[in-house]
């Protein structure tokens, strides 16, 4: 039993990442009608926001302490971080320790700027072009963004630790008589993604802005005829989708050390998730994200193993089967991308 | 001639001439001159021109004619390579059985993938082919079927290669131990020094070039055939085609299989030049690369894919060879601070930054020149006017 629950939990963190990226992809697709192959790059930029902030916060200067000598007899060089010297060792230490959660705030302006620049600067001109052109131009953009990151940060993965308080393992299910040991940060990631997904849904459901956006998704022309500037709202939605993808990356950094091609790796799977969930359906994207994440984790379970390596192809297999039996995906709407 | 109109025959002759004289054209700079760096006439690169030309021609038959954008064509290339290397392992180093098997295997695989994927169109088709290709990549990378059957099929991460203890049942005692065609080794070459120039005529390249010319000829025939017309009908208006009582699916499936076989042939040739096959050939960005080549050259044009493949491969080889030392040499005439700035900014796009150049070129082409190089040259040489009157005549459907 506890093993069973552990498999579900194992699937949740990857599933959360899939769900967050797929949510953003679906938002962009539903509002702007654009297939964005550069969305994985936004995820990667988010992860590198974490890296950058933790580097900034860990910046230190070297002073020479003449009173102490090292083992060669030279004056000892003492490294001290700016944070600790400005805020005192305790507060400063806490700030550097919590750099990843702080990067959530740090990433917001960056992702908004990147998102708006992308939409206004490039994607705007591709609304009326065929989908093939949209795919290709965003694919080119993804390559460029990826190379920029590689140029600045190098090709090796960069370890970015979670705060010490959250990097331990959590003992779960004690009251149910189950022994489940699970990394705490992954639980944090799961609840964080739930909160973000809930936030996006609430924003669309309960605010006037969200109402207009939903109306625009349903019938863009009529909303425009009512004198509402729907384009500007869609740009805002693009920025929101960028922030969501960025946050998914920020919080993913401690789970998997960020490298420059992580965006491309996640992108393919996220597209599969979107298609399985049903193009244009937000709940479908989220549900499919978690579902496929959990499925992947079960396929790698020893006891469940039908044959070796099933976990690496299960998502694709399931996607192919679903697309053939339910062409619109799990929760796809009629009339979306059916030409 | 050869069942072609005069215009197409001339185009074919251009391709024949280009591939025949490529070792001369690409070695235009004398060996010791400062520009020798830009010479592309070494065997490895020329072989790639021909092989990826074939790959792109095949891709263009699918994407250019039917408009179905496959993002998984690298799978066929990879499978073709594996098939060819297996033939080397089992039979011997003659490339002929390997090439035949690679085309057959890629064809069979494309029947399966095409049959399933072509049930959807548009973006769904792209993602289905992408999913299939990634699945094939995972299978090859972890040698899934091999482990399943208890043998080595793809040899996983290491890649498949020929070992000394392989059966190679057709190998005689004095057969050559590198890929050959009836004794003529692929790696052998004829070097011809002419004054300061040095021209290399490699056997492997000419072997590939023969296939390139045949592929090009076949693609012209397909473009001009009633079958090609049907494929264009799929692209321009699928629905209307259905209403006239035609079923578009057999046509698109046939196009998919043909382009899969082209890719398999390209994969087999890659393995024939260098008897290795690895899973990285099947990664999805490789599928993206062939899309880039085709689009850069000009989608739906005859010569475009060959030009695109040549341009991309040339840029890849030359640009990734440029290192910082070379850049310093080139910019040494500038004042030092300016030189440093130039080298710094150029190093983003050269050497390892080649992918950056690729992305930039690709985006510029899609944004400003959706018709690719062919359209660009038409504009440049003022053929636009005639072209546009042509288009006006053909693009007016009877409403």
XYZ file of C-alpha atoms in Angstrom:
738
model
C 0.000 0.000 0.000
C 2.627 2.487 1.002
C 4.606 1.564 -2.095
C 1.539 2.256 -4.174
C 1.127 5.710 -2.679
C 4.807 6.363 -3.153
C 4.452 5.696 -6.883
C 1.627 8.198 -7.084
C 3.699 10.765 -5.208
C 6.655 10.107 -7.485
C 4.516 10.879 -10.467
C 3.172 14.075 -8.969
C 6.246 16.258 -9.244
C 6.838 15.535 -12.918
C 3.111 15.637 -13.477
C 2.992 19.081 -11.862
C 5.632 20.372 -14.225
C 3.816 18.903 -17.222
C 0.532 20.369 -16.008
C 1.967 23.862 -15.529
C 3.672 23.954 -18.926
C 0.668 22.434 -20.675
C -1.606 24.955 -18.961
C 0.428 27.810 -20.398
C 0.539 26.222 -23.839
C -3.219 25.770 -23.823
C -3.784 29.337 -22.641
C -1.710 30.669 -25.511
C -3.352 28.364 -27.972
C -6.853 29.109 -26.741
C -6.427 32.869 -26.741
C -4.068 33.622 -29.598
C -4.504 30.472 -31.651
C -0.739 30.088 -31.863
C 1.220 26.888 -31.418
C 4.172 28.006 -29.354
C 7.231 25.784 -29.670
C 9.217 28.257 -27.589
C 7.223 27.518 -24.464
C 9.776 25.011 -23.229
C 12.353 27.777 -23.486
C 10.248 29.879 -21.100
C 10.334 26.998 -18.625
C 14.095 26.877 -18.963
C 14.439 30.648 -18.526
C 12.450 30.310 -15.306
C 14.838 27.658 -14.027
C 17.768 29.915 -14.839
C 16.085 32.753 -12.922
C 16.599 30.553 -9.865
C 20.210 29.969 -10.784
C 20.814 33.670 -11.354
C 19.228 34.785 -8.118
C 21.082 32.227 -6.091
C 24.315 33.400 -7.718
C 23.502 37.033 -6.986
C 22.634 36.284 -3.386
C 25.734 34.175 -2.930
C 27.985 36.912 -4.295
C 30.898 37.408 -1.979
C 34.017 39.469 -1.618
C 37.442 38.447 -0.399
C 39.200 40.237 2.432
C 42.643 39.490 3.781
C 42.732 38.906 7.480
C 46.285 39.676 8.699
C 45.677 38.270 12.168
C 45.213 34.726 10.888
C 47.610 32.641 8.818
C 46.834 29.705 6.606
C 48.992 26.593 6.583
C 51.540 28.150 4.219
C 52.009 31.149 6.462
C 50.325 33.609 4.121
C 47.634 35.919 5.434
C 44.313 34.125 5.385
C 41.825 35.128 2.720
C 38.349 35.279 4.140
C 35.363 35.000 1.846
C 32.310 36.728 3.130
C 29.029 37.140 1.351
C 27.506 40.545 0.829
C 24.184 39.362 2.200
C 25.713 38.324 5.487
C 27.709 41.505 5.870
C 24.704 43.671 5.095
C 22.007 41.924 7.050
C 24.028 40.115 9.677
C 24.862 36.426 9.574
C 21.419 35.152 10.499
C 19.146 37.144 8.230
C 21.710 37.151 5.438
C 22.186 33.406 5.696
C 18.455 32.874 5.601
C 18.145 35.032 2.482
C 20.784 33.064 0.584
C 19.307 29.815 1.825
C 15.849 30.706 0.570
C 17.042 31.910 -2.807
C 14.864 29.514 -4.802
C 11.541 30.579 -3.255
C 12.658 34.191 -3.517
C 13.272 33.613 -7.196
C 9.519 33.268 -7.617
C 9.285 37.028 -7.052
C 12.483 37.698 -8.954
C 11.200 35.817 -12.010
C 7.911 37.708 -12.344
C 9.238 40.871 -14.005
C 11.669 38.875 -16.137
C 9.038 36.486 -17.418
C 6.559 39.298 -18.071
C 9.113 41.238 -20.078
C 10.197 38.146 -22.017
C 6.607 37.125 -22.627
C 5.423 40.510 -23.832
C 8.504 40.984 -25.974
C 7.888 37.609 -27.559
C 4.229 38.259 -28.254
C 4.480 41.846 -29.445
C 7.788 41.441 -31.194
C 7.304 38.176 -33.004
C 4.180 36.118 -32.521
C 1.829 39.026 -33.252
C 2.955 38.935 -36.858
C 2.143 35.260 -37.174
C -1.537 35.174 -36.251
C -2.635 34.948 -39.848
C 0.158 32.720 -41.066
C -0.351 28.939 -41.300
C 0.284 26.824 -38.210
C 3.336 25.296 -39.861
C 4.955 28.756 -40.008
C 4.095 29.410 -36.357
C 5.645 26.118 -35.324
C 8.775 26.776 -37.332
C 9.373 30.360 -36.238
C 8.872 29.557 -32.556
C 11.122 26.526 -32.985
C 13.814 28.865 -34.304
C 13.252 31.221 -31.385
C 13.554 28.313 -28.949
C 16.928 27.407 -30.441
C 18.141 30.992 -30.066
C 16.987 31.326 -26.450
C 18.576 28.005 -25.619
C 21.878 29.048 -27.169
C 21.824 32.376 -25.327
C 21.461 30.543 -22.028
C 24.231 28.143 -22.986
C 26.444 31.084 -23.851
C 25.972 32.711 -20.469
C 25.778 29.705 -18.184
C 27.706 26.980 -19.972
C 26.568 23.547 -21.000
C 26.784 21.774 -17.650
C 23.816 21.398 -15.307
C 23.969 23.805 -12.375
C 23.012 22.504 -8.967
C 20.594 24.824 -7.215
C 19.737 23.622 -3.723
C 16.372 24.072 -2.075
C 16.204 25.810 1.333
C 17.686 23.591 3.993
C 14.440 23.391 5.924
C 12.695 21.968 2.888
C 15.431 19.784 1.462
C 15.050 17.019 4.011
C 12.794 14.023 3.573
C 9.270 14.086 4.916
C 7.700 11.184 6.774
C 4.174 10.871 5.517
C 1.175 8.790 6.454
C 2.284 8.063 10.012
C -1.234 8.366 11.316
C -2.478 5.845 8.747
C 0.139 3.353 9.762
C 2.066 3.787 6.536
C 5.755 4.438 6.225
C 6.368 6.775 3.323
C 9.618 8.629 2.980
C 9.477 11.372 0.415
C 11.595 14.426 -0.382
C 9.892 17.454 1.143
C 10.690 19.756 -1.769
C 8.688 17.606 -4.156
C 5.640 17.963 -1.934
C 6.249 21.711 -1.936
C 6.429 21.650 -5.702
C 3.175 19.773 -5.965
C 1.282 22.136 -3.657
C 2.849 25.135 -5.320
C 1.653 23.967 -8.716
C -1.816 23.292 -7.338
C -1.906 26.841 -5.990
C -0.765 28.305 -9.314
C -3.260 26.256 -11.294
C -6.024 27.215 -8.849
C -4.984 30.842 -9.135
C -5.136 30.832 -12.923
C -8.532 29.171 -12.923
C -9.889 31.555 -10.290
C -8.538 34.498 -12.247
C -10.331 33.368 -15.372
C -13.508 32.450 -13.548
C -14.090 35.180 -10.978
C -12.632 38.380 -12.379
C -14.085 40.648 -15.014
C -10.826 40.490 -16.899
C -11.026 36.707 -16.919
C -14.597 36.827 -18.086
C -13.649 39.007 -21.035
C -10.781 36.685 -21.891
C -13.059 33.652 -21.787
C -15.549 35.464 -23.969
C -12.743 36.306 -26.359
C -11.650 32.675 -26.479
C -15.191 31.670 -27.404
C -15.865 34.375 -29.962
C -13.156 36.875 -30.563
C -14.970 38.861 -33.196
C -18.093 39.589 -31.175
C -16.042 40.721 -28.196
C -14.152 43.033 -30.502
C -17.409 44.447 -31.867
C -18.410 45.400 -28.341
C -15.579 47.852 -28.253
C -13.239 45.792 -26.122
C -9.580 45.729 -27.055
C -9.243 41.972 -26.934
C -5.723 41.953 -28.363
C -4.323 43.744 -25.354
C -5.993 41.286 -23.003
C -4.621 38.389 -24.975
C -1.147 39.878 -24.681
C -1.627 39.953 -20.927
C -2.677 36.315 -21.045
C 0.488 35.494 -22.960
C 2.498 37.181 -20.226
C 0.596 35.188 -17.604
C 1.289 31.961 -19.476
C 4.954 32.927 -19.592
C 4.986 33.564 -15.847
C 3.323 30.206 -15.179
C 5.914 28.398 -17.295
C 8.660 30.415 -15.625
C 7.432 29.528 -12.152
C 7.289 25.872 -13.107
C 10.956 26.196 -14.009
C 11.952 28.239 -10.951
C 10.646 25.673 -8.545
C 11.877 22.744 -10.620
C 15.503 23.844 -10.330
C 16.215 22.002 -7.052
C 14.574 18.797 -8.346
C 16.610 18.622 -11.505
C 19.728 20.736 -11.945
C 18.936 23.196 -14.777
C 20.736 22.793 -18.076
C 20.223 24.610 -21.313
C 18.289 21.888 -23.117
C 15.789 21.106 -20.365
C 13.203 23.222 -22.166
C 13.403 21.148 -25.339
C 13.186 17.943 -23.308
C 10.040 19.044 -21.542
C 8.481 20.652 -24.585
C 7.812 17.464 -26.516
C 6.162 15.809 -23.542
C 4.136 18.930 -22.799
C 2.813 18.953 -26.325
C 1.824 15.349 -25.982
C 0.096 16.284 -22.716
C -1.804 19.126 -24.376
C -2.963 16.899 -27.178
C -3.995 14.096 -24.837
C -5.892 16.548 -22.670
C -7.588 18.037 -25.673
C -6.338 21.050 -27.578
C -7.871 24.193 -26.106
C -9.173 22.650 -22.897
C -7.556 24.018 -19.725
C -8.866 21.364 -17.291
C -7.932 18.741 -19.831
C -4.340 19.956 -19.966
C -4.000 19.922 -16.169
C -5.646 16.524 -15.764
C -3.609 14.970 -18.545
C -0.426 16.426 -17.079
C -0.923 14.767 -13.719
C -2.270 11.594 -15.282
C 0.681 11.084 -17.573
C 3.146 11.962 -14.829
C 1.665 9.321 -12.550
C 1.441 6.810 -15.377
C 5.108 7.303 -16.131
C 5.985 6.666 -12.512
C 3.909 3.501 -12.380
C 5.508 2.172 -15.530
C 8.877 2.359 -13.816
C 7.646 0.483 -10.738
C 9.441 -2.834 -10.274
C 6.339 -4.759 -9.360
C 4.358 -3.384 -12.231
C 7.001 -3.810 -14.823
C 5.774 -5.584 -17.935
C 9.081 -5.109 -19.654
C 12.189 -3.064 -19.189
C 12.141 0.546 -20.208
C 8.386 0.782 -20.491
C 8.466 4.030 -18.525
C 10.366 5.729 -21.329
C 7.776 5.095 -23.988
C 4.539 4.794 -22.027
C 3.550 8.437 -22.500
C 3.939 8.239 -26.245
C 2.104 4.932 -26.411
C -0.801 6.275 -24.382
C -0.890 9.453 -26.446
C -1.054 7.497 -29.683
C -3.802 5.247 -28.383
C -5.854 8.157 -27.050
C -5.491 10.200 -30.209
C -6.699 7.291 -32.264
C -9.646 6.350 -30.077
C -10.630 9.818 -28.884
C -9.352 12.125 -31.595
C -10.232 15.270 -29.659
C -8.313 14.180 -26.573
C -9.745 13.555 -23.139
C -11.648 16.812 -22.757
C -11.276 18.394 -26.153
C -13.944 20.697 -27.468
C -15.607 20.354 -30.788
C -14.415 22.662 -33.504
C -10.937 23.361 -32.156
C -8.238 22.770 -34.746
C -10.333 20.447 -36.819
C -9.618 21.816 -40.238
C 14.068 13.738 -72.680
C 13.852 10.991 -70.076
C 10.154 11.754 -69.917
C 10.810 15.295 -68.740
C 9.882 18.645 -70.158
C 12.713 20.783 -71.405
C 12.714 23.070 -68.370
C 12.851 20.159 -65.934
C 15.468 18.393 -67.981
C 17.650 21.476 -67.813
C 17.176 21.581 -64.051
C 18.182 17.933 -63.820
C 21.251 18.644 -65.911
C 22.152 21.515 -63.547
C 22.004 19.118 -60.619
C 24.047 16.517 -62.510
C 26.656 19.124 -63.398
C 26.779 20.523 -59.896
C 27.250 17.118 -58.318
C 29.760 16.049 -60.959
C 31.946 19.117 -60.537
C 31.345 19.691 -56.836
C 34.925 18.761 -55.895
C 36.129 21.505 -58.271
C 33.537 24.131 -57.377
C 33.887 23.666 -53.670
C 37.687 23.865 -53.798
C 37.739 27.187 -55.549
C 40.378 28.720 -53.280
C 44.013 27.593 -53.626
C 45.196 25.325 -50.857
C 47.646 27.712 -49.220
C 45.576 30.887 -49.648
C 43.880 32.742 -46.805
C 40.465 31.707 -48.038
C 41.231 27.994 -48.143
C 39.307 27.831 -44.902
C 36.098 28.349 -46.844
C 36.725 25.403 -49.117
C 34.008 22.822 -48.644
C 35.450 20.250 -50.957
C 36.567 17.617 -48.512
C 34.984 14.160 -48.774
C 33.115 14.097 -45.485
C 31.280 17.339 -46.158
C 30.493 16.594 -49.782
C 28.993 13.262 -48.796
C 26.787 15.061 -46.325
C 25.627 17.452 -49.032
C 24.444 14.552 -51.138
C 22.977 12.494 -48.288
C 21.053 15.292 -46.649
C 20.019 16.469 -50.089
C 18.316 13.110 -50.565
C 16.769 13.364 -47.093
C 15.384 16.835 -47.820
C 14.118 15.897 -51.295
C 12.136 13.093 -49.700
C 10.816 15.324 -46.949
C 9.746 17.861 -49.547
C 7.615 15.267 -51.325
C 5.543 15.017 -48.165
C 5.652 18.567 -46.806
C 5.970 20.475 -50.046
C 3.243 18.665 -51.927
C 0.709 17.624 -49.307
C 1.396 20.264 -46.663
C 1.594 17.672 -43.891
C 4.392 18.830 -41.577
C 6.088 15.759 -40.134
C 8.264 16.385 -37.122
C 9.506 12.833 -36.919
C 11.430 12.094 -40.073
C 14.692 11.526 -38.254
C 13.253 8.205 -37.068
C 13.408 6.843 -40.607
C 16.926 8.109 -41.076
C 18.029 6.401 -37.865
C 16.273 3.144 -38.685
C 17.900 3.148 -42.099
C 21.326 3.530 -40.500
C 20.703 0.691 -38.066
C 19.481 -1.576 -40.852
C 22.558 -0.898 -42.957
C 24.962 -1.500 -40.080
C 23.199 -4.773 -39.330
C 23.783 -5.885 -42.885
C 27.483 -5.032 -42.492
C 27.544 -7.113 -39.350
C 25.751 -10.110 -40.788
C 26.784 -10.223 -44.424
C 29.865 -8.144 -44.957
C 30.984 -4.730 -46.005
C 29.352 -4.576 -49.421
C 26.956 -1.640 -49.094
C 24.336 -2.871 -51.546
C 22.386 -5.250 -49.237
C 22.573 -2.634 -46.499
C 21.075 0.077 -48.675
C 18.306 -2.185 -49.915
C 17.415 -3.271 -46.404
C 17.509 0.276 -45.048
C 15.039 1.451 -47.684
C 12.788 -1.542 -47.072
C 12.830 -1.224 -43.284
C 12.229 2.525 -43.367
C 9.421 1.928 -45.830
C 7.766 -0.640 -43.576
C 8.095 1.614 -40.558
C 6.599 4.515 -42.465
C 3.646 2.333 -43.446
C 2.903 1.781 -39.753
C 3.574 5.338 -38.582
C 1.903 6.882 -41.597
C -1.185 4.732 -41.332
C -1.709 5.817 -37.732
C -0.590 9.453 -37.959
C -2.434 10.318 -41.145
C -5.752 9.742 -39.462
C -5.271 13.268 -38.132
C -4.114 16.393 -39.892
C -2.658 19.769 -39.073
C -0.955 20.226 -35.750
C -2.175 16.829 -34.538
C -0.299 15.140 -37.334
C 2.874 17.012 -36.417
C 2.590 16.004 -32.792
C 1.740 12.390 -33.585
C 4.802 12.016 -35.783
C 6.838 13.791 -33.137
C 5.575 11.348 -30.507
C 6.341 8.349 -32.700
C 9.834 9.602 -33.442
C 10.588 10.274 -29.794
C 9.304 6.816 -28.973
C 11.631 5.304 -31.572
C 14.455 7.382 -30.125
C 13.778 6.080 -26.604
C 13.522 2.530 -27.879
C 16.824 2.841 -29.704
C 18.563 4.736 -26.926
C 17.769 2.128 -24.271
C 17.752 -0.779 -26.740
C 14.297 -1.740 -25.595
C 13.529 -4.418 -28.164
C 17.007 -5.800 -27.834
C 16.669 -6.241 -24.087
C 13.244 -7.646 -24.662
C 14.527 -10.292 -27.052
C 17.696 -10.793 -25.082
C 20.054 -9.672 -27.856
C 21.831 -6.469 -28.804
C 19.775 -4.697 -31.393
C 20.788 -1.050 -31.254
C 23.510 -1.239 -28.621
C 21.929 1.684 -26.750
C 24.048 4.641 -25.844
C 27.265 3.309 -27.378
C 25.776 3.003 -30.829
C 25.853 0.093 -33.207
C 29.139 -0.777 -34.864
C 30.812 -3.711 -36.543
C 33.034 -5.924 -34.429
C 35.656 -8.474 -35.438
C 33.664 -11.440 -34.178
C 30.537 -10.602 -36.197
C 29.464 -13.352 -38.621
C 29.879 -11.375 -41.888
C 29.152 -14.547 -43.860
C 29.824 -13.072 -47.292
C 33.274 -11.867 -46.318
C 36.025 -13.678 -48.158
C 39.527 -13.876 -46.712
C 40.777 -10.950 -48.778
C 37.643 -8.788 -48.788
C 38.125 -5.237 -47.720
C 37.289 -4.304 -44.154
C 35.702 -0.963 -44.887
C 32.414 -0.329 -46.693
C 32.806 -0.928 -50.420
C 30.756 -1.580 -53.514
C 32.051 -4.743 -55.214
C 35.562 -4.010 -54.082
C 35.591 -0.263 -54.705
C 36.162 1.207 -51.286
C 34.037 4.147 -50.206
C 36.921 5.849 -48.475
C 39.285 5.696 -51.452
C 39.836 8.907 -53.344
C 41.749 10.452 -56.191
C 43.782 13.529 -55.365
C 44.631 15.851 -58.204
C 47.049 18.698 -57.543
C 46.771 21.494 -60.104
C 49.213 24.260 -59.413
C 48.292 25.765 -56.046
C 44.981 23.918 -55.983
C 44.353 20.432 -54.763
C 41.195 18.660 -55.826
C 39.928 15.517 -54.154
C 37.580 13.140 -55.922
C 36.225 10.707 -53.330
C 34.500 7.475 -54.352
C 32.013 7.707 -51.479
C 30.860 11.118 -52.560
C 30.248 10.085 -56.144
C 28.409 7.014 -54.941
C 26.063 9.244 -52.911
C 25.801 11.741 -55.746
C 24.503 9.041 -58.091
C 21.734 8.372 -55.615
C 21.114 12.088 -55.281
C 20.629 12.471 -59.025
C 18.329 9.443 -59.169
C 16.334 10.792 -56.210
C 16.089 14.175 -57.821
C 14.933 12.669 -61.087
C 12.273 10.606 -59.314
C 11.080 13.649 -57.409
C 10.677 15.604 -60.670
C 8.661 12.740 -62.073
C 6.491 12.672 -58.956
C 5.994 16.439 -59.022
C 4.871 16.349 -62.649
C 2.729 13.202 -62.449
C -1.038 12.944 -61.933
C -0.156 11.503 -58.532
C 1.720 14.707 -57.705
C -1.302 16.683 -58.802
C -3.426 14.692 -56.360
C -0.977 15.495 -53.572
C -1.220 19.183 -54.403
C -4.976 18.841 -54.267
C -4.635 17.479 -50.719
C -2.674 20.577 -49.792
C -4.847 23.192 -51.415
C -8.235 21.875 -50.414
C -8.647 18.552 -48.754
C -12.362 18.957 -48.281
C -13.136 19.734 -51.872
C -11.117 16.746 -52.931
C -13.269 14.558 -50.743
C -16.424 16.094 -52.189
C -15.339 15.233 -55.707
C -15.382 11.623 -54.636
C -11.672 11.093 -54.154
C -10.219 9.625 -51.011
C -7.136 11.658 -50.103
C -5.730 9.175 -47.602
C -4.154 6.632 -49.947
C -2.389 9.473 -51.726
C -1.026 11.069 -48.581
C -0.025 7.676 -47.204
C 1.845 6.926 -50.414
C 3.622 10.280 -50.167
C 4.500 9.575 -46.548
C 5.921 6.160 -47.411
C 7.930 7.529 -50.318
C 9.456 10.234 -48.168
C 10.135 7.681 -45.428
C 12.006 5.524 -47.936
C 14.059 8.501 -49.077
C 14.975 9.099 -45.442
C 15.848 5.426 -45.020
C 18.110 5.600 -48.073
C 19.823 8.661 -46.622
C 20.324 6.808 -43.338
C 21.733 3.794 -45.141
C 24.151 6.006 -47.059
C 25.253 7.699 -43.837
C 26.086 4.279 -42.434
C 27.823 3.290 -45.677
C 30.160 6.239 -45.418
C 30.935 5.553 -41.801
C 29.730 2.173 -40.467
C 28.218 3.485 -37.255
C 24.654 4.111 -36.129
C 23.602 5.913 -32.989
C 20.333 6.931 -31.423
C 21.212 10.631 -31.464
C 20.495 10.587 -35.195
C 16.837 10.088 -34.282
C 16.453 12.866 -31.722
C 13.612 15.224 -32.533
C 15.810 18.251 -33.146
C 17.284 16.262 -36.041
C 13.786 16.057 -37.487
C 13.627 19.802 -36.996
C 16.885 20.144 -38.923
C 15.469 18.572 -42.071
C 12.464 20.866 -41.838
C 14.878 23.787 -41.624
C 16.787 22.607 -44.697
C 13.630 22.226 -46.752
C 12.163 25.555 -45.684
C 15.444 27.373 -46.178
C 15.708 26.096 -49.718
C 12.071 26.557 -50.599
C 9.144 24.314 -49.749
C 7.417 22.748 -52.704
C 10.130 23.662 -55.180
C 12.234 21.064 -56.923
C 15.720 22.395 -56.395
C 15.009 24.057 -53.035
C 15.620 21.119 -50.706
C 18.971 20.339 -52.323
C 20.060 23.962 -51.988
C 18.796 24.140 -48.404
C 20.563 20.955 -47.357
C 23.769 22.126 -48.981
C 23.603 25.561 -47.377
C 22.877 24.248 -43.906
C 25.540 21.555 -44.013
C 28.126 23.937 -45.434
C 27.373 26.515 -42.756
C 27.401 23.874 -40.047
C 30.839 22.620 -41.052
C 32.504 25.917 -41.792
C 31.022 27.938 -38.958
C 31.596 25.356 -36.275
C 35.240 25.179 -37.420
C 35.792 28.866 -36.666
C 37.470 29.174 -33.302
C 38.578 32.140 -31.301
C 42.160 32.009 -32.515
C 41.011 32.261 -36.099
C 38.678 35.134 -35.274
C 41.570 36.992 -33.634
C 43.574 36.539 -36.806
C 40.781 37.882 -38.953
C 40.084 40.932 -36.882
C 43.727 41.689 -36.118
C 43.695 44.707 -38.456
C 41.352 46.498 -36.053
C 42.459 48.452 -32.977
C 42.740 46.172 -29.991
C 39.636 47.184 -28.076
C 37.518 47.009 -31.215
C 39.086 43.685 -32.106
C 38.145 42.228 -28.762
C 34.576 43.427 -29.111
C 34.306 41.973 -32.608
C 35.719 38.631 -31.528
C 33.420 38.540 -28.532
C 30.320 39.199 -30.554
C 31.376 36.878 -33.372
C 32.121 34.056 -30.975
C 28.412 33.911 -30.139
C 27.717 32.797 -33.658
C 30.736 30.676 -34.492
C 32.303 27.532 -33.163
C 29.948 26.025 -30.657
C 27.573 28.901 -31.283
C 26.725 27.493 -34.687
C 23.258 26.548 -33.487
C 22.654 30.204 -32.730
C 23.421 31.110 -36.323
C 21.160 28.316 -37.450
C 18.294 29.626 -35.313
C 18.795 33.207 -36.488
C 18.990 32.272 -40.161
C 15.979 30.070 -39.814
C 13.870 32.754 -38.135
C 14.889 35.356 -40.688
C 13.948 33.033 -43.523
C 10.543 32.226 -42.053
C 9.800 35.866 -41.279
C 11.018 37.558 -44.421
C 11.316 34.846 -47.022
C 8.726 32.131 -46.448
C 9.433 30.758 -49.922
C 13.075 30.136 -49.083
C 16.173 30.695 -51.169
C 14.429 29.825 -54.408
C 11.908 32.604 -53.890
C 14.694 34.923 -52.861
C 16.696 34.308 -56.007
C 13.592 34.667 -58.140
C 13.015 38.064 -56.580
C 16.621 38.989 -57.052
C 16.792 38.101 -60.708
C 13.549 39.813 -61.512
C 11.586 36.727 -62.350
C 8.955 37.889 -59.968
C 6.739 39.497 -62.537
C 6.436 36.475 -64.748
C 5.982 34.322 -61.682
C 3.178 36.422 -60.287
C 1.251 36.341 -63.547
C 1.735 32.585 -63.502
C 0.423 32.425 -59.980
C -2.556 34.593 -60.770
C -3.509 32.170 -63.478
C -3.179 29.070 -61.308
C -4.364 30.445 -58.001
C -7.795 31.439 -59.197
C -9.915 28.457 -58.288
C -13.320 28.112 -59.855
C -15.595 29.214 -57.094
